[in-house]
Short mmCIF file of C-alpha atoms and ligand atoms in Angstrom, two decimals:
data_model
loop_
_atom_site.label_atom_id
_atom_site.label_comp_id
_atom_site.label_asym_id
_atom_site.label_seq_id
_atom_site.Cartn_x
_atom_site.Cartn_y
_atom_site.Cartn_z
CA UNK A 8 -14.02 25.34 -2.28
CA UNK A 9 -10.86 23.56 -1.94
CA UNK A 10 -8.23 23.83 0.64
CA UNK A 11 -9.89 25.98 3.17
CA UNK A 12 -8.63 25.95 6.74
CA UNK A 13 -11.45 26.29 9.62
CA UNK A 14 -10.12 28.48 12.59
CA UNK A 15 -9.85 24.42 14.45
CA UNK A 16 -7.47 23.31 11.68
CA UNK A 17 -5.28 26.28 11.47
CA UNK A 18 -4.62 26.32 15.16
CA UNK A 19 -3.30 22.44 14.92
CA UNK A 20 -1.66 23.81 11.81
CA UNK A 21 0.46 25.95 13.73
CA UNK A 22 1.26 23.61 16.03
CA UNK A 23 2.37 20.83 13.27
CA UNK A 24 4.40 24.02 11.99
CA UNK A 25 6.27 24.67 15.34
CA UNK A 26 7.67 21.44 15.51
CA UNK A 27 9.17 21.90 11.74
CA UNK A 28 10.23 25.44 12.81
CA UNK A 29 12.34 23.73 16.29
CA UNK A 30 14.09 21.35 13.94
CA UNK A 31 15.18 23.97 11.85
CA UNK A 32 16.29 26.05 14.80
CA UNK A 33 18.21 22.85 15.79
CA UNK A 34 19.67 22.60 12.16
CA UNK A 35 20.65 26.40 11.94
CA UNK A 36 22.60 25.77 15.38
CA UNK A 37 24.43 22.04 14.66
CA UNK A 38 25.64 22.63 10.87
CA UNK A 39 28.78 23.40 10.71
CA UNK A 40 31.94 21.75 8.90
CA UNK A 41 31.91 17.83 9.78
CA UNK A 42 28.87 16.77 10.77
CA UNK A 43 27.42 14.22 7.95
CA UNK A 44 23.64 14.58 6.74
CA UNK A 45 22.77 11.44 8.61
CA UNK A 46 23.50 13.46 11.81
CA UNK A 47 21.38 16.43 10.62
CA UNK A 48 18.46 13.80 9.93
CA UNK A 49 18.75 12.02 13.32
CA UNK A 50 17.96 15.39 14.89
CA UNK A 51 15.62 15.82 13.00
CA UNK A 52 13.60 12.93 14.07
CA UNK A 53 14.34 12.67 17.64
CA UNK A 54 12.95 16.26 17.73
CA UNK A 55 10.03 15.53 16.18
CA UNK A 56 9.53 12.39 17.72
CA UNK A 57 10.21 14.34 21.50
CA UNK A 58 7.11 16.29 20.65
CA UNK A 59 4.74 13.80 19.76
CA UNK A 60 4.91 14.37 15.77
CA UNK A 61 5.50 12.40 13.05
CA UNK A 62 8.20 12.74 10.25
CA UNK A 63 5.85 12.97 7.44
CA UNK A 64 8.83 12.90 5.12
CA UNK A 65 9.97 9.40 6.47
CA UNK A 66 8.37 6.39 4.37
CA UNK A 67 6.33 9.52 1.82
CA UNK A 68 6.88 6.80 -1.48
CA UNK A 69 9.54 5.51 -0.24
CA UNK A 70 11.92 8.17 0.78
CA UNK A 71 14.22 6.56 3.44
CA UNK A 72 14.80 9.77 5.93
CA UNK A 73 12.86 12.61 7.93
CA UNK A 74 14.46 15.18 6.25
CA UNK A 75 15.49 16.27 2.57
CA UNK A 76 19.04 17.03 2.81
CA UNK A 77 20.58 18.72 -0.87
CA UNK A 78 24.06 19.96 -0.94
CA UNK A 79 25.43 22.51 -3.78
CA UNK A 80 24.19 21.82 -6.95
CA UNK A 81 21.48 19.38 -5.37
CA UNK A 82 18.44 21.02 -5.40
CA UNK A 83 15.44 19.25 -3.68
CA UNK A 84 15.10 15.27 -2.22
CA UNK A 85 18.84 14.91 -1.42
CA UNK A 86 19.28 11.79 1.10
CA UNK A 87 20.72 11.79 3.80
CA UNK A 88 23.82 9.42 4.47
CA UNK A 89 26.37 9.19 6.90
CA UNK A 90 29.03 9.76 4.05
CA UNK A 91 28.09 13.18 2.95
CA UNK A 92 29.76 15.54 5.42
CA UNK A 93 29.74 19.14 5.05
CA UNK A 94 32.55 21.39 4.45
CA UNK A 95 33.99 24.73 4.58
CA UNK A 96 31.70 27.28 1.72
CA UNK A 97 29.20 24.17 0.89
CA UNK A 98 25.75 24.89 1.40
CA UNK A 99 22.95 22.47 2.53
CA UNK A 100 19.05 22.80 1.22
CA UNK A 101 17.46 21.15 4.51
CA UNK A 102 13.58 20.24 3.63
CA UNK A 103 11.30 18.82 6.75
CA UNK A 104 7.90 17.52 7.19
CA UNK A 105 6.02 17.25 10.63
CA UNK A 106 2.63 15.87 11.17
CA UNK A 107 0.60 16.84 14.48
CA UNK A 108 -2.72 16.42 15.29
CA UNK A 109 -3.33 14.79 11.76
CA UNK A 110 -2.22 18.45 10.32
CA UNK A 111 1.48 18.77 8.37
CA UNK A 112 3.74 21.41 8.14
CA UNK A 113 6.35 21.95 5.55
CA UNK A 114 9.29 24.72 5.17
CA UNK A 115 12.88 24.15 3.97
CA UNK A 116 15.89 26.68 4.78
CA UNK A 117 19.30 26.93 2.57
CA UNK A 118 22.23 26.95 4.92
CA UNK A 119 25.83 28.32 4.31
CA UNK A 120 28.49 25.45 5.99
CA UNK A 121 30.75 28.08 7.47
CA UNK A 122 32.42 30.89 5.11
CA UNK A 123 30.14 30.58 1.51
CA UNK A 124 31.40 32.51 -1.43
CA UNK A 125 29.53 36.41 -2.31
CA UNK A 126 27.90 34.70 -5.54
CA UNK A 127 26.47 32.06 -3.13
CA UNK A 128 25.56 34.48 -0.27
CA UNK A 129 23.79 36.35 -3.38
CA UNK A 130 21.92 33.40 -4.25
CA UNK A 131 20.80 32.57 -0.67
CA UNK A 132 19.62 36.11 -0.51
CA UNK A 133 17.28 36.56 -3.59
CA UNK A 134 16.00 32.89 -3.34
CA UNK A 135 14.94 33.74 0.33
CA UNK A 136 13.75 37.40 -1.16
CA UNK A 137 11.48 35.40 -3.38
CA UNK A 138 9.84 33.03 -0.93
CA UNK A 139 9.06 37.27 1.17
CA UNK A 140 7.62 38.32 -2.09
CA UNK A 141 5.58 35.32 -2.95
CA UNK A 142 4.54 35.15 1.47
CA UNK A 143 3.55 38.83 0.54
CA UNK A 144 0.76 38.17 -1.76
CA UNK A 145 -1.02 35.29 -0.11
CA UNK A 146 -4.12 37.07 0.75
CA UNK A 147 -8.06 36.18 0.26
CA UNK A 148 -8.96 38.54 -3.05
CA UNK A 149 -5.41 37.39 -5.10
CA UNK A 150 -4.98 35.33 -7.17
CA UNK A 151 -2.25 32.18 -7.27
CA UNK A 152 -0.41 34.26 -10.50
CA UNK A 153 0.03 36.98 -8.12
CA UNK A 154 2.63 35.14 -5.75
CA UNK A 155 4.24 32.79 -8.49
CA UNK A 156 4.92 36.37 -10.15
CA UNK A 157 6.62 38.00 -7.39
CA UNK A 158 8.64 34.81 -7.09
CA UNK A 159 9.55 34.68 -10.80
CA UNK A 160 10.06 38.66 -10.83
CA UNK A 161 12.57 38.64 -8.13
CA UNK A 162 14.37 35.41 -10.06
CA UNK A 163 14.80 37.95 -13.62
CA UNK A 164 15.83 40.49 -11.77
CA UNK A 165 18.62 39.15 -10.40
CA UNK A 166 19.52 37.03 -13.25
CA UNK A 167 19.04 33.72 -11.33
CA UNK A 168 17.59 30.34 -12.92
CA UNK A 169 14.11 29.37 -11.75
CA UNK A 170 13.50 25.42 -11.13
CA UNK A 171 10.59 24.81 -13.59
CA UNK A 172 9.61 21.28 -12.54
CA UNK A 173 8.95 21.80 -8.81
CA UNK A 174 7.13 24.33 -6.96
CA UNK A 175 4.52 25.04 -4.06
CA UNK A 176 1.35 23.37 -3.55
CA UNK A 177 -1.51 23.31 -1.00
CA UNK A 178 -0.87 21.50 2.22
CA UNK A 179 -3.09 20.27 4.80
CA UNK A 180 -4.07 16.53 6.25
CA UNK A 181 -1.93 15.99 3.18
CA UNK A 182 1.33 17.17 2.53
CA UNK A 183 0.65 17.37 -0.99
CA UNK A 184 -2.56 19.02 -1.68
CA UNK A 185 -4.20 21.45 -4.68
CA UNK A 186 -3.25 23.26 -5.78
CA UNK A 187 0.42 23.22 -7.44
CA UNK A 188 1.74 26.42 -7.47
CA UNK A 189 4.62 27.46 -10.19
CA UNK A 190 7.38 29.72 -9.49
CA UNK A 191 7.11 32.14 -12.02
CA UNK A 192 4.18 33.57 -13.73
CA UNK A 193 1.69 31.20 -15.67
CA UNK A 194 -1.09 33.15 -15.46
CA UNK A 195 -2.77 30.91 -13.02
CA UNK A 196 -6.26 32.65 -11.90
CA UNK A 197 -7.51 30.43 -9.03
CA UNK A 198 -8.46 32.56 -6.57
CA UNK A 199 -6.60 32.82 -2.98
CA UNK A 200 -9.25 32.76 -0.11
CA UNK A 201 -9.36 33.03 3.44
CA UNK A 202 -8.10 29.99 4.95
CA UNK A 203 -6.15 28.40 2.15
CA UNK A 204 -2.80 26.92 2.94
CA UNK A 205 -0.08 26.80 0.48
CA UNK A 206 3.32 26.08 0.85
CA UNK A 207 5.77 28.27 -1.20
CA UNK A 208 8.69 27.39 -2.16
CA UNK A 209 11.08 28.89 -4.41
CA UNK A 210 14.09 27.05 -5.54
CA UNK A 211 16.09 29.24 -7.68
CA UNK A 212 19.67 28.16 -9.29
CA UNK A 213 23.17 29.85 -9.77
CA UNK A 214 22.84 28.86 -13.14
CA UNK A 215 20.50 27.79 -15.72
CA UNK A 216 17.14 26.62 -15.11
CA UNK A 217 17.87 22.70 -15.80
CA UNK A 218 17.82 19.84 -13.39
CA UNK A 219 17.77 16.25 -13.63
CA UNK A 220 16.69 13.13 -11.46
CA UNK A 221 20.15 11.08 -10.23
CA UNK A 222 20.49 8.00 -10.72
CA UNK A 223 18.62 6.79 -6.83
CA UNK A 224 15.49 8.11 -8.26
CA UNK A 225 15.44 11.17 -6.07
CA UNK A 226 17.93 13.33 -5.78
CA UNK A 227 17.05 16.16 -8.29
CA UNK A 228 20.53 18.00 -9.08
CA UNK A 229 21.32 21.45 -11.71
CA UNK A 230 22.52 19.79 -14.81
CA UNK A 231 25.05 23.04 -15.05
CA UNK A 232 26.43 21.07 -11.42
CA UNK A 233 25.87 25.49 -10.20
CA UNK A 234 24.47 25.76 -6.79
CA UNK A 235 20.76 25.72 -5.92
CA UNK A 236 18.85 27.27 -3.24
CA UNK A 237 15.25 26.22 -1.27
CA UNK A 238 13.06 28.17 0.88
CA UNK A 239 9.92 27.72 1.93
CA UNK A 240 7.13 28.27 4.30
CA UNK A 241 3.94 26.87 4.88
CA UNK A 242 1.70 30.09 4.67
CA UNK A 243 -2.43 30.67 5.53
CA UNK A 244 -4.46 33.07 3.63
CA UNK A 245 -6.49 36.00 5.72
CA UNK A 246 -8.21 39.18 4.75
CA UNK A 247 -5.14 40.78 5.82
CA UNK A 248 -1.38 39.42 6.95
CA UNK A 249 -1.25 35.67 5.92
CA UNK A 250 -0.22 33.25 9.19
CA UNK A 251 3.04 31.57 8.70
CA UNK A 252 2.72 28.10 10.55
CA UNK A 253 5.86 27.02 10.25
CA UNK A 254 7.81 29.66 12.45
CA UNK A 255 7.87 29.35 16.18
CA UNK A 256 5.22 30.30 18.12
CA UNK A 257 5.03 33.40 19.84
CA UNK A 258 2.51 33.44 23.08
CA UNK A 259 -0.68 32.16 22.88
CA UNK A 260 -2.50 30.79 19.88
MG1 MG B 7 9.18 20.99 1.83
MG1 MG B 8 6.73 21.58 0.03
#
């Protein structure tokens, strides 16, 4: 069977995941209006680097930073550059990547950049709703369908566009492992056992469903130019509650 943890692996899996949770906890405290997206990716790898990781983002084919840094209608691989700086009601999709112990972790966080407007708040909401209701179903005896329906389902209900090109996948020594998971229902019967790590991601527009590649070969951007949103988590199947790696750790493993 594929992508199946042993109790060894998932403890250095939540240790890779730590790491990506303390850059996020550094992100959530330094955005604000003026910093650039350079800054944001500087901490980002000086925090990794202070606890031994790597930036598994840095170098992946090519990409140029340790962190994924989208802004408005930018949806996923945004770079970072020292003449992007935030303002007042933007938002910023930041993505990060840590490797420990030969183990990677993976989670990305939509932030508001001081006041947002309420159909942005809305959108940060429901996207972050959908990456809970897809989390929810990641347990040995589901299958895959299960979580990229709750995703999708909480997408049409709130009349939000679903990114159709991207999704989740499996995650382990690799970042990118099987299996790819969709965000919205496909009908996708591979069963979810204990020990499988996904990471699930929802990225869901205030628009239409479209995006498009810029012209750097990366930056993937709604073709409507309507906001986009990004959450994910890196996530570990059990018989019961699924392990979230890439939160902080609580205590003991
Ligand atoms: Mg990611
Ligand atoms: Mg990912």
């Amino acid at each position: 069977m594929i992508n199946r943890k042993s109790r060894d692996d998932i403890k250095k899996m939540r240790l890779a995941g730590n790491i990506v949770a303390l850059v996020h906890q550094e992100m959530k405290r330094v955005i604000e209006p003026g910093i650039s997206t350079k800054e944001l990716d500087d901490i980002a790898y000086r925090t990794i680097r202070q606890n031994k990781a790597i930036p598994t983002f840095l170098g992946y084919n090519g990409f140029p930073a340790s962190i994924c840094a989208s802004v408005n209608e930018q949806v996923v691989h945004g770079f970072p550059h020292e003449d992007v700086i935030l303002k007042e009601g933007d938002i910023i999709s930041v993505d990060v990547g840590a490797t420990f112990c030969g183990f990677v972790g993976d989670s990305a966080w939509t932030y508001p950049v001081g006041k947002i407007s309420a159909e942005v708040e809305r959108l940060l909401k429901y996207t972050q709703e959908g990456l809970w209701a897809g989390i929810a179903q990641m347990r040995d005896g589901n299958i895959l369908d299960d979580i990229s329906s709750a995703v999708g389902a909480v997408a049409d209900r709130e009349h939000l566009g679903i990114v159709r090109q991207y999704g989740g996948h499996g995650v382990g020594r690799q970042m990118h492992e099987d299996p790819f998971l969709f965000n919205y229902s496909v009908g996708d019967k591979t069963p979810i056992k204990k020990g499988m790590a996904i990471a699930i991601e929802p990225m869901f527009n205030l628009g239409c469903d479209d995006v498009e590649v810029g012209p750097d070969g990366w930056t993937v951007s709604t073709v409507d130019k309507k906001p986009s949103a990004h959450f994910e988590h890196t996530v570990i199947a059990t018989e019961d509650e699924p392990i979230i790696t890439t939160k902080l750790l609580e205590g003991n493993l």
